[in-house]
XYZ file of C-alpha atoms in Angstrom:
511
model
C -55.654 34.783 -70.450
C -57.651 31.735 -70.078
C -54.601 29.382 -70.095
C -52.989 31.448 -67.619
C -55.826 31.366 -65.191
C -56.028 27.374 -65.590
C -52.288 27.249 -64.852
C -52.684 29.341 -61.540
C -55.856 27.078 -60.675
C -53.780 23.811 -61.405
C -50.787 25.192 -59.024
C -53.151 26.554 -56.574
C -55.070 23.128 -56.066
C -51.633 21.434 -55.986
C -50.575 23.658 -53.170
C -53.831 22.969 -51.370
C -53.739 19.287 -51.531
C -50.113 19.264 -50.553
C -50.995 21.261 -47.498
C -54.064 19.167 -46.783
C -51.698 15.837 -47.171
C -48.963 17.467 -44.999
C -51.450 18.493 -42.211
C -53.083 14.840 -42.391
C -49.608 13.286 -42.335
C -48.534 15.219 -39.128
C -51.713 14.111 -37.583
C -51.264 10.541 -38.272
C -47.711 10.828 -37.171
C -48.851 12.397 -33.853
C -51.434 9.573 -33.523
C -48.692 6.894 -34.188
C -46.414 8.724 -31.513
C -49.284 8.720 -28.888
C -50.144 4.905 -29.555
C -46.445 4.117 -29.388
C -45.918 5.987 -26.310
C -49.199 4.494 -24.676
C -47.650 0.997 -25.592
C -44.356 1.658 -24.240
C -45.756 3.204 -21.104
C -48.066 -0.004 -20.706
C -45.235 -2.230 -21.054
C -43.029 -0.280 -18.661
C -45.655 -0.348 -15.999
C -46.316 -4.003 -16.407
C -42.471 -4.746 -16.334
C -41.999 -2.472 -13.271
C -44.772 -4.170 -11.366
C -43.069 -7.529 -11.914
C -39.710 -6.275 -10.940
C -41.287 -4.806 -7.841
C -42.907 -8.354 -7.210
C -39.495 -9.791 -7.799
C -37.597 -7.306 -5.640
C -40.035 -7.984 -2.824
C -39.741 -11.894 -2.997
C -35.854 -11.398 -3.215
C -35.713 -9.000 -0.148
C -38.032 -11.448 1.545
C -35.689 -14.237 0.684
C -32.502 -12.300 2.027
C -34.401 -11.269 5.155
C -35.351 -14.878 5.719
C -31.867 -16.180 5.272
C -30.356 -13.627 7.547
C -33.056 -14.308 10.112
C -32.056 -18.195 9.980
C -28.173 -17.310 10.004
C -29.058 -15.128 13.061
C -31.275 -17.773 14.672
C -28.571 -20.443 14.084
C -25.836 -17.998 15.500
C -27.969 -17.304 18.666
C -28.646 -21.089 18.847
C -24.874 -21.771 18.533
C -24.062 -19.252 21.309
C -26.775 -20.486 23.596
C -25.561 -24.060 23.180
C -21.929 -22.933 23.913
C -22.956 -20.978 26.931
C -25.275 -23.987 28.151
C -22.138 -25.998 27.738
C -19.857 -23.776 29.454
C -22.185 -23.551 32.627
C -22.734 -27.501 32.532
C -18.924 -27.995 32.604
C -18.590 -25.314 35.454
C -21.296 -27.194 37.367
C -19.758 -30.552 36.568
C -16.432 -29.465 37.737
C -17.815 -28.006 40.976
C -19.732 -31.070 41.479
C -16.745 -33.262 40.584
C -14.679 -31.514 43.138
C -17.374 -31.652 45.868
C -17.638 -35.491 45.385
C -14.015 -35.793 45.538
C -13.885 -33.635 48.761
C -16.583 -36.003 50.326
C -14.624 -39.061 49.502
C -11.658 -37.465 51.060
C -13.727 -36.885 53.915
C -15.027 -40.447 54.441
C -11.638 -41.629 53.967
C -9.971 -39.431 56.485
C -12.761 -40.155 59.070
C -12.151 -43.731 58.625
C -8.438 -43.144 59.363
C -9.072 -41.191 62.434
C -11.609 -43.722 63.829
C -8.544 -45.826 64.436
C -6.945 -43.444 66.510
C -9.718 -41.513 68.369
C -13.271 -41.886 69.186
C -16.014 -41.683 66.492
C -17.414 -38.231 67.466
C -14.090 -36.466 67.502
C -12.748 -38.263 64.231
C -16.091 -36.899 62.569
C -15.593 -33.304 63.855
C -11.984 -33.154 62.414
C -12.940 -34.724 59.206
C -15.921 -32.206 58.885
C -13.589 -29.335 59.752
C -11.086 -30.497 56.917
C -13.856 -30.767 54.505
C -14.890 -27.162 55.061
C -11.499 -25.896 54.668
C -11.172 -27.721 51.133
C -14.512 -26.488 50.086
C -13.398 -22.803 50.966
C -10.225 -23.659 49.006
C -11.958 -24.863 45.957
C -14.229 -21.698 46.127
C -11.264 -19.190 46.250
C -9.519 -21.183 43.455
C -12.811 -20.904 41.454
C -13.212 -17.231 42.045
C -9.571 -16.609 40.979
C -9.971 -18.406 37.987
C -13.291 -16.505 37.118
C -11.349 -13.224 37.654
C -8.652 -14.027 35.257
C -11.095 -15.084 32.617
C -13.151 -11.853 33.079
C -9.789 -10.087 32.587
C -8.874 -11.824 29.533
C -12.058 -11.087 28.058
C -11.902 -7.430 29.064
C -8.571 -7.393 27.558
C -9.694 -8.871 24.232
C -12.843 -6.558 24.035
C -10.524 -3.358 24.377
C -8.278 -4.847 21.843
C -11.199 -5.293 19.317
C -12.752 -1.795 20.354
C -9.238 -0.211 19.819
C -9.024 -1.720 16.306
C -12.509 -0.722 15.286
C -11.655 2.965 16.663
C -8.258 3.005 14.502
C -10.290 1.668 11.536
C -13.118 4.330 11.838
C -10.995 7.495 12.728
C -10.120 9.791 9.822
C -6.564 8.892 8.546
C -4.892 9.949 5.506
C -2.057 8.022 3.840
C 0.604 10.289 5.183
C -0.245 10.039 8.736
C -0.270 6.157 8.176
C 3.111 5.886 6.806
C 4.258 8.293 9.381
C 2.619 6.125 12.153
C 4.641 3.147 10.580
C 8.009 5.003 11.091
C 7.036 6.442 14.410
C 9.193 3.613 16.297
C 12.333 4.815 14.807
C 14.635 7.392 16.941
C 15.286 10.646 15.705
C 18.453 11.458 13.755
C 20.670 14.312 13.763
C 19.827 15.667 10.220
C 16.260 15.752 11.297
C 16.981 17.632 14.223
C 19.077 20.405 12.572
C 16.341 21.822 10.256
C 13.089 20.656 11.294
C 10.233 21.266 8.843
C 7.005 23.421 9.340
C 4.339 21.789 11.675
C 1.888 21.032 8.989
C 4.709 18.840 6.972
C 6.170 17.439 10.157
C 6.284 13.659 9.421
C 9.539 12.542 11.281
C 9.757 11.008 14.672
C 10.035 13.440 17.573
C 12.598 13.317 20.318
C 11.554 11.647 23.610
C 10.267 8.466 22.305
C 13.268 6.398 23.409
C 15.983 5.053 21.381
C 15.870 1.570 20.397
C 18.355 -0.860 19.358
C 18.915 -1.964 15.852
C 17.851 -5.741 16.673
C 14.481 -4.223 18.119
C 14.071 -2.304 14.709
C 14.627 -4.957 12.224
C 13.355 -8.108 13.693
C 10.256 -10.305 13.949
C 9.671 -11.081 9.995
C 9.324 -14.949 9.500
C 11.976 -16.489 7.311
C 10.252 -17.965 4.043
C 11.317 -20.987 2.695
C 13.723 -20.138 -0.223
C 16.425 -21.723 -2.353
C 19.782 -20.895 -0.570
C 22.009 -23.579 -2.467
C 23.164 -21.022 -5.109
C 26.566 -19.620 -4.256
C 26.651 -15.757 -4.653
C 29.982 -15.154 -2.888
C 31.587 -13.792 -6.267
C 28.708 -11.029 -6.641
C 29.648 -8.469 -4.228
C 28.253 -5.041 -4.301
C 31.615 -3.495 -3.731
C 32.890 -5.354 -6.702
C 30.033 -3.992 -8.722
C 30.641 -0.547 -7.393
C 34.203 -0.681 -8.435
C 33.270 -1.751 -11.876
C 30.315 0.448 -13.036
C 30.112 3.476 -10.806
C 31.169 6.775 -12.427
C 33.239 9.660 -11.101
C 35.372 7.574 -8.555
C 32.473 7.025 -6.343
C 32.755 4.222 -3.827
C 30.077 1.754 -2.451
C 29.866 3.209 0.998
C 27.342 5.430 2.906
C 27.644 9.404 2.205
C 25.534 12.232 2.866
C 27.066 14.209 -0.028
C 25.242 14.947 -3.056
C 26.264 13.304 -6.129
C 27.816 15.272 -9.017
C 26.518 12.690 -11.502
C 24.580 9.459 -11.405
C 26.179 6.191 -10.111
C 25.616 4.513 -13.455
C 25.791 5.479 -16.964
C 22.475 6.687 -18.354
C 21.652 7.615 -21.777
C 19.547 10.659 -21.531
C 19.599 13.939 -19.927
C 16.058 13.323 -18.170
C 17.378 10.297 -16.735
C 20.388 11.961 -15.253
C 18.158 14.598 -13.619
C 15.947 12.015 -12.433
C 18.691 10.008 -10.804
C 20.059 13.202 -9.224
C 16.578 13.996 -7.836
C 16.158 10.338 -6.633
C 19.569 10.517 -4.752
C 18.349 13.384 -2.728
C 15.033 12.096 -2.027
C 16.481 8.814 -0.893
C 18.713 10.619 1.497
C 15.757 12.684 2.816
C 13.709 9.593 3.398
C 16.360 7.579 5.198
C 16.764 10.917 7.390
C 20.401 11.535 6.224
C 19.505 15.198 4.563
C 17.414 17.918 5.910
C 13.972 18.934 4.149
C 13.980 22.483 2.508
C 13.338 25.238 4.896
C 10.489 27.093 3.084
C 7.509 25.995 1.161
C 5.029 27.575 -1.077
C 1.793 29.105 0.218
C -0.323 27.414 -2.371
C -0.622 23.791 -1.594
C -0.341 21.449 -4.483
C -2.813 18.642 -4.244
C -1.679 16.734 -7.473
C -0.530 13.245 -6.802
C 2.906 12.486 -6.837
C 2.458 9.670 -9.553
C 0.820 12.170 -11.704
C 3.712 14.377 -11.761
C 6.232 11.779 -12.238
C 4.114 10.340 -15.052
C 3.916 14.056 -16.489
C 7.772 14.336 -16.146
C 8.653 11.231 -17.686
C 6.005 11.517 -20.586
C 8.013 14.760 -21.594
C 11.023 12.993 -21.150
C 13.429 12.946 -24.203
C 13.661 9.174 -24.063
C 10.019 9.200 -26.091
C 11.413 11.748 -28.557
C 11.982 10.988 -32.338
C 15.696 11.141 -32.013
C 15.873 8.579 -29.489
C 13.554 6.148 -31.655
C 15.616 6.884 -34.470
C 18.687 5.820 -32.680
C 17.324 2.545 -31.583
C 15.988 1.814 -35.165
C 19.238 2.459 -36.806
C 21.146 0.480 -33.967
C 23.315 3.305 -32.999
C 24.225 4.313 -29.768
C 21.726 6.980 -28.488
C 24.334 9.013 -26.910
C 26.413 9.214 -29.965
C 23.511 9.762 -32.006
C 21.999 12.601 -30.129
C 25.497 14.289 -30.049
C 25.635 14.318 -33.665
C 22.107 15.480 -33.739
C 23.188 18.294 -31.391
C 25.859 19.423 -33.513
C 23.401 19.466 -36.656
C 20.956 21.363 -34.371
C 23.479 23.862 -33.559
C 24.554 24.581 -37.131
C 20.822 24.898 -37.686
C 20.534 27.564 -35.034
C 23.594 29.442 -36.276
C 21.955 29.667 -39.711
C 18.782 30.650 -38.377
C 20.303 33.339 -36.437
C 22.046 34.743 -39.286
C 19.082 34.593 -41.479
C 15.636 34.803 -39.301
C 16.307 35.600 -35.693
C 12.577 35.252 -34.941
C 11.986 31.635 -36.209
C 13.415 28.558 -34.774
C 12.616 24.969 -35.947
C 10.000 22.914 -34.289
C 12.360 20.202 -33.053
C 14.807 22.639 -31.544
C 12.103 24.376 -29.682
C 10.521 21.061 -28.642
C 13.761 19.733 -27.093
C 14.445 22.921 -25.269
C 10.968 23.325 -23.838
C 11.087 19.393 -22.690
C 14.378 19.746 -21.099
C 13.467 22.852 -19.321
C 10.178 21.487 -18.257
C 11.962 18.527 -16.973
C 14.523 20.421 -14.799
C 11.832 22.831 -13.447
C 9.797 19.872 -12.366
C 12.610 18.012 -10.483
C 13.540 21.422 -9.063
C 10.097 22.075 -7.968
C 9.977 18.709 -6.272
C 13.211 18.806 -4.308
C 13.046 22.863 -3.215
C 9.046 23.909 -3.191
C 8.394 22.376 -0.045
C 8.848 19.571 2.724
C 7.356 16.008 1.556
C 5.912 13.566 3.514
C 7.283 9.821 3.805
C 4.455 8.454 1.448
C 5.146 11.203 -1.111
C 8.749 10.119 -1.021
C 7.973 6.537 -1.437
C 5.662 7.307 -4.413
C 8.409 9.502 -6.132
C 11.167 6.662 -5.745
C 9.023 3.671 -6.325
C 7.016 5.621 -9.271
C 10.295 6.119 -11.293
C 11.110 2.494 -10.745
C 7.935 1.366 -12.185
C 7.770 3.714 -15.001
C 11.362 3.743 -16.125
C 13.064 0.450 -16.364
C 16.291 2.334 -17.170
C 16.430 3.759 -13.636
C 15.855 0.681 -11.428
C 19.489 -0.273 -11.060
C 20.297 3.161 -10.321
C 17.694 3.248 -7.390
C 18.988 -0.175 -6.307
C 22.463 1.028 -6.377
C 21.673 4.287 -4.559
C 20.041 2.438 -1.687
C 22.612 -0.235 -1.325
C 25.206 2.471 -1.233
C 23.427 4.017 1.740
C 23.012 0.812 3.611
C 26.756 -0.060 3.346
C 28.542 0.737 6.510
C 25.693 2.905 7.694
C 26.405 4.330 11.109
C 23.003 5.627 11.850
C 20.407 2.982 13.346
C 17.553 5.093 12.262
C 18.636 5.474 8.759
C 19.792 1.967 8.450
C 16.397 0.702 9.243
C 14.709 3.265 6.955
C 16.986 2.011 4.257
C 16.026 -1.717 4.570
C 12.183 -0.647 4.795
C 12.793 1.113 1.456
C 14.463 -1.624 0.054
C 11.822 -4.141 0.997
C 9.216 -1.958 -0.472
C 11.052 -1.683 -3.762
C 11.766 -5.145 -4.460
C 7.993 -5.709 -4.025
C 7.153 -3.375 -6.676
C 9.870 -3.799 -9.489
C 13.071 -6.067 -10.151
C 16.431 -5.030 -11.386
C 17.986 -6.042 -14.485
C 19.390 -9.275 -15.175
C 23.108 -7.942 -14.873
C 22.571 -6.537 -11.331
C 20.042 -8.996 -9.719
C 22.819 -11.555 -8.560
C 24.623 -8.707 -6.721
C 21.329 -7.365 -5.217
C 20.535 -10.775 -4.103
C 24.189 -11.136 -2.624
C 23.790 -7.806 -0.706
C 20.232 -8.778 0.588
C 21.592 -12.070 1.861
C 24.323 -10.332 3.792
C 21.710 -8.092 5.509
C 19.703 -7.966 8.863
C 18.552 -11.683 9.648
C 15.026 -10.113 10.090
C 14.789 -8.472 6.679
C 17.148 -10.308 4.306
C 14.854 -13.603 3.772
C 11.922 -11.290 3.495
C 13.305 -9.075 0.937
C 14.628 -12.170 -0.851
C 11.259 -13.651 -0.849
C 9.719 -10.398 -2.153
C 12.249 -10.062 -5.024
C 11.334 -13.558 -6.095
C 7.773 -12.803 -6.095
C 8.196 -9.898 -8.110
C 10.215 -11.679 -10.827
C 7.368 -14.238 -10.933
C 4.491 -11.598 -11.144
C 6.068 -8.861 -12.999
C 6.339 -5.059 -12.106
C 3.478 -3.448 -10.618
C 1.603 -0.638 -12.255
C 1.206 1.664 -9.281
C 3.270 1.909 -5.966
C 1.742 0.656 -2.730
C -1.118 2.540 -1.435
C -1.862 3.193 2.316
C -4.295 0.280 2.071
C -1.260 -2.056 1.686
C 0.902 -0.246 3.842
C -1.742 -0.411 6.582
C -1.286 -4.380 7.146
C 2.012 -3.245 8.798
C 0.369 -1.405 11.689
C -3.208 -2.458 12.034
C -4.643 -5.153 14.265
C -6.141 -7.940 11.883
C -8.145 -10.938 13.092
C -6.830 -13.913 10.871
C -8.074 -16.885 13.102
C -11.395 -16.894 14.870
C -11.071 -16.010 18.483
C -7.533 -14.785 18.148
C -6.483 -11.405 17.548
C -3.132 -10.929 15.885
C -1.282 -7.451 15.673
C 0.317 -7.823 11.970
C 3.832 -6.284 12.538
C 5.385 -9.049 10.060
C 3.195 -9.762 7.115
C 2.944 -8.035 3.914
C -0.129 -7.329 1.814
C 0.113 -10.535 -0.388
C 0.612 -12.976 2.582
C -2.421 -11.295 4.116
C -4.299 -11.952 1.160
C -3.398 -15.442 0.998
C -4.258 -16.215 4.767
C -7.709 -14.398 4.314
C -8.586 -16.423 1.303
C -7.713 -19.793 3.200
C -10.098 -18.890 6.090
């Protein structure tokens, strides 16, 4: 009994000491935390005071520098104004001195013909007439200067107003194309008002020379002879289904060039219809969905191409084995069909993962392109992003895109469609380059194009080969240089209808 009591006392005293130790430990830890927080708070307040003092000094320096700059600008303006006033006064004084000299010479000449008094009166009368004539000329010059200043100020205000007004990218692209005359395809079936982006009748027809002009000819190498590389020859050699190289409004039954996968073939057919609609050769769909889809075109294209069978396991295996992907996948299809038959006989509710994945991917790709073509009318910028986005993301489709555009530009009877096609071609060559097999044919086709756009497109193509393929299609900020007034030189306002975004960047850098 005594030993049991001793053991109980021992454990109780141990428990009491542990509890006392834990309480003391918690107290010390709390005290340490308070001391550390006080030290950190003191350091923060000290550092905050130094930062506030530094900010005050920096703000003072910036204000003083801005004041000095404004003072220099005001002094410069005052000096220019004083110089202008002094030059005007000097010019008036010089004219008066010249008039007085002529008066004295005339008076001397008249004294030999008549008496002194009459000669002085005639010379004085002519002197007053000269002064009145000089005053009228000075007033006319001042009026012309005021009109010139008012015109420049009005242009500056108009440019600022256009810069500040809310403008989305679709409206900007529509404004770029508003100079084109309407085409019959767009007049037959006009899209709803909220999707209206084609020019309306009544703006006046313009000639083809007026549409494609005004672009400076860049210095390029024109020595290479490309007379043998005709687009007609390329079309006769590589186009499928007996399709010629000339303009057409009909839908294609198959892509112009041989493509390896079903996804690329569906993309080529969708690209052909989109190019026709962009050039005004095919009407937009009549109806559109009630729910507006706000997803960007590049996101849809990336999602569609991301599910494309080009990234599948079968295509990668064909490339590793060095086989033709078409032959390899046809053999794979036969094996999959046998697998389907065996599964149907044994287990009707079970499919292999590879079969299900392939069926879902092909179905998704077909539904995606069908939704793009038939769901609603699209704006010009959406069509541009769809066409150029496929060329950026899929190198296998670049020659197909260029061939479709060149085909629509060959013997095109519509001036509006012809102009839109060359605009589209100039944008494409600035974003992605064709393959080595087609580049000489494309250069030959471009050199035979309109004198305004041909050297411009060739220079953009050479720049694309030098810089590489872009990652994104041109945004509305890059397209804006085609339409917006840009001041490139001091005191001179230029309406930039002829420079692309890269030239603007170079000129702004050199200022």
